[in-house]
Every structure is written in structure tokens, then in C-alpha cells.
Amino acid sequence: MQLYWHRRTLQPSPNPGLSTAFTAAERDDSSVVPLFVLDDAILSRADGLGVAFMLGSLRELRDWYQGHGGDIVIQHGDPTDILCRIAQTLG
């Protein structure tokens, strides 16, 4: 299982990190679990237009995943806590 954290790039392509995760998952005969964390530390510094752009990009990314038979996990909170919890859950 490959956990891929979308941080800065909210697009499937070109995205070298995501491509690497898919290649590793294919090699291991596993899957990719994409994740995005709505981080208050970042949201508190963003203006309304920036947040609207991010949410629109996130919506397009979710549509892309769903169009390919998957989905993206979207969580709100501290990325460190969320990443650890999800990684432990996935093993």
C-alpha cells in the first residue's frame, strides 16, 4: 500500500511523486491511497480567493480520482497527526 500526501500539487499530472507511488504500487501489486489535509496553519494565512482556488483544484482532483475508480481521502487537522493515524491504519 502506498500513501501519497498531496501537499502542493493538486493535479494528477505532471506529478512525479504520484507517478512514483503508482509505479511502486503496481510493482508491489498494491494500491495508492491519496491524501489531502486541510491544515489550519496554512488556511489561516490564505485569503478567500486562495482558499476558493484550492478547493476548486481539490474538487477537480477528486473528480479525476473518481473517474479512475478511486477517491482521495480528505481530512482536516494537524497533518502530522493525520498522516501517522492513517499510516498506522493502513499498516
Tab-separated table of C-alpha atoms in Angstrom:
chain	number	residue	atom	x	y	z
A	1	MET	CA	0.000	0.000	0.000
A	2	GLN	CA	1.322	3.418	-0.983
A	3	LEU	CA	0.174	6.502	0.914
A	4	TYR	CA	0.549	9.648	-1.188
A	5	TRP	CA	0.132	13.006	0.531
A	6	HIS	CA	-0.931	15.785	-1.827
A	7	ARG	CA	0.648	18.901	-0.373
A	8	ARG	CA	1.475	21.436	-3.047
A	9	THR	CA	0.459	19.783	-6.291
A	10	LEU	CA	-3.279	19.323	-6.571
A	11	GLN	CA	-3.139	17.804	-10.007
A	12	PRO	CA	-2.578	14.236	-11.148
A	13	SER	CA	-0.227	15.129	-13.985
A	14	PRO	CA	2.500	16.154	-14.208
A	15	ASN	CA	3.141	14.900	-10.702
A	16	PRO	CA	6.388	12.913	-10.349
A	17	GLY	CA	5.662	11.907	-6.742
A	18	LEU	CA	2.253	10.500	-7.585
A	19	SER	CA	3.667	8.724	-10.634
A	20	THR	CA	6.310	7.121	-8.404
A	21	ALA	CA	3.634	5.998	-5.924
A	22	PHE	CA	1.588	4.393	-8.718
A	23	THR	CA	4.686	2.664	-10.122
A	24	ALA	CA	5.598	1.289	-6.685
A	25	ALA	CA	2.028	0.131	-6.087
A	26	GLU	CA	1.959	-1.628	-9.446
A	27	ARG	CA	5.285	-3.320	-8.694
A	28	ASP	CA	4.015	-4.462	-5.265
A	29	ASP	CA	0.575	-5.400	-6.608
A	30	SER	CA	-0.965	-2.956	-4.143
A	31	SER	CA	-2.798	0.339	-4.364
A	32	VAL	CA	-2.290	4.049	-3.780
A	33	VAL	CA	-4.192	5.869	-1.050
A	34	PRO	CA	-4.112	9.585	-1.895
A	35	LEU	CA	-4.495	12.042	0.968
A	36	PHE	CA	-5.031	15.772	1.338
A	37	VAL	CA	-5.039	17.552	4.692
A	38	LEU	CA	-6.815	20.850	5.244
A	39	ASP	CA	-4.196	22.350	7.558
A	40	ASP	CA	-5.339	25.263	9.742
A	41	ALA	CA	-1.793	26.641	9.797
A	42	ILE	CA	-1.994	27.147	6.034
A	43	LEU	CA	-5.678	28.056	5.853
A	44	SER	CA	-5.231	30.827	8.419
A	45	ARG	CA	-2.738	32.603	6.137
A	46	ALA	CA	-4.744	32.245	2.934
A	47	ASP	CA	-7.191	34.802	1.617
A	48	GLY	CA	-10.659	33.878	0.389
A	49	LEU	CA	-9.587	33.741	-3.237
A	50	GLY	CA	-6.696	31.401	-2.422
A	51	VAL	CA	-8.943	29.083	-0.435
A	52	ALA	CA	-11.536	29.086	-3.229
A	53	PHE	CA	-8.832	28.202	-5.779
A	54	MET	CA	-7.511	25.401	-3.549
A	55	LEU	CA	-10.992	23.946	-3.028
A	56	GLY	CA	-11.727	24.101	-6.756
A	57	SER	CA	-8.452	22.337	-7.513
A	58	LEU	CA	-9.207	19.754	-4.849
A	59	ARG	CA	-12.657	19.166	-6.363
A	60	GLU	CA	-11.083	18.602	-9.797
A	61	LEU	CA	-8.531	16.223	-8.291
A	62	ARG	CA	-11.275	14.249	-6.529
A	63	ASP	CA	-13.216	14.071	-9.823
A	64	TRP	CA	-10.086	12.719	-11.528
A	65	TYR	CA	-9.615	10.005	-8.908
A	66	GLN	CA	-13.292	9.059	-9.018
A	67	GLY	CA	-13.138	8.935	-12.807
A	68	HIS	CA	-10.337	6.384	-12.450
A	69	GLY	CA	-12.210	4.205	-9.963
A	70	GLY	CA	-10.745	5.620	-6.763
A	71	ASP	CA	-11.045	8.550	-4.428
A	72	ILE	CA	-8.926	10.840	-2.311
A	73	VAL	CA	-9.032	10.932	1.474
A	74	ILE	CA	-9.607	14.491	2.680
A	75	GLN	CA	-9.021	15.255	6.347
A	76	HIS	CA	-8.945	18.446	8.411
A	77	GLY	CA	-6.434	18.989	11.190
A	78	ASP	CA	-2.753	18.652	12.007
A	79	PRO	CA	-1.024	16.863	9.100
A	80	THR	CA	1.465	15.101	11.386
A	81	ASP	CA	-1.297	13.549	13.481
A	82	ILE	CA	-3.413	12.635	10.476
A	83	LEU	CA	-0.557	11.105	8.481
A	84	CYS	CA	0.530	8.989	11.444
A	85	ARG	CA	-3.010	7.805	12.133
A	86	ILE	CA	-3.717	6.877	8.530
A	87	ALA	CA	-0.343	5.194	8.072
A	88	GLN	CA	-0.958	3.089	11.184
A	89	THR	CA	-4.457	2.217	9.994
A	90	LEU	CA	-3.127	1.125	6.602
A	91	GLY	CA	-0.235	-0.784	8.139
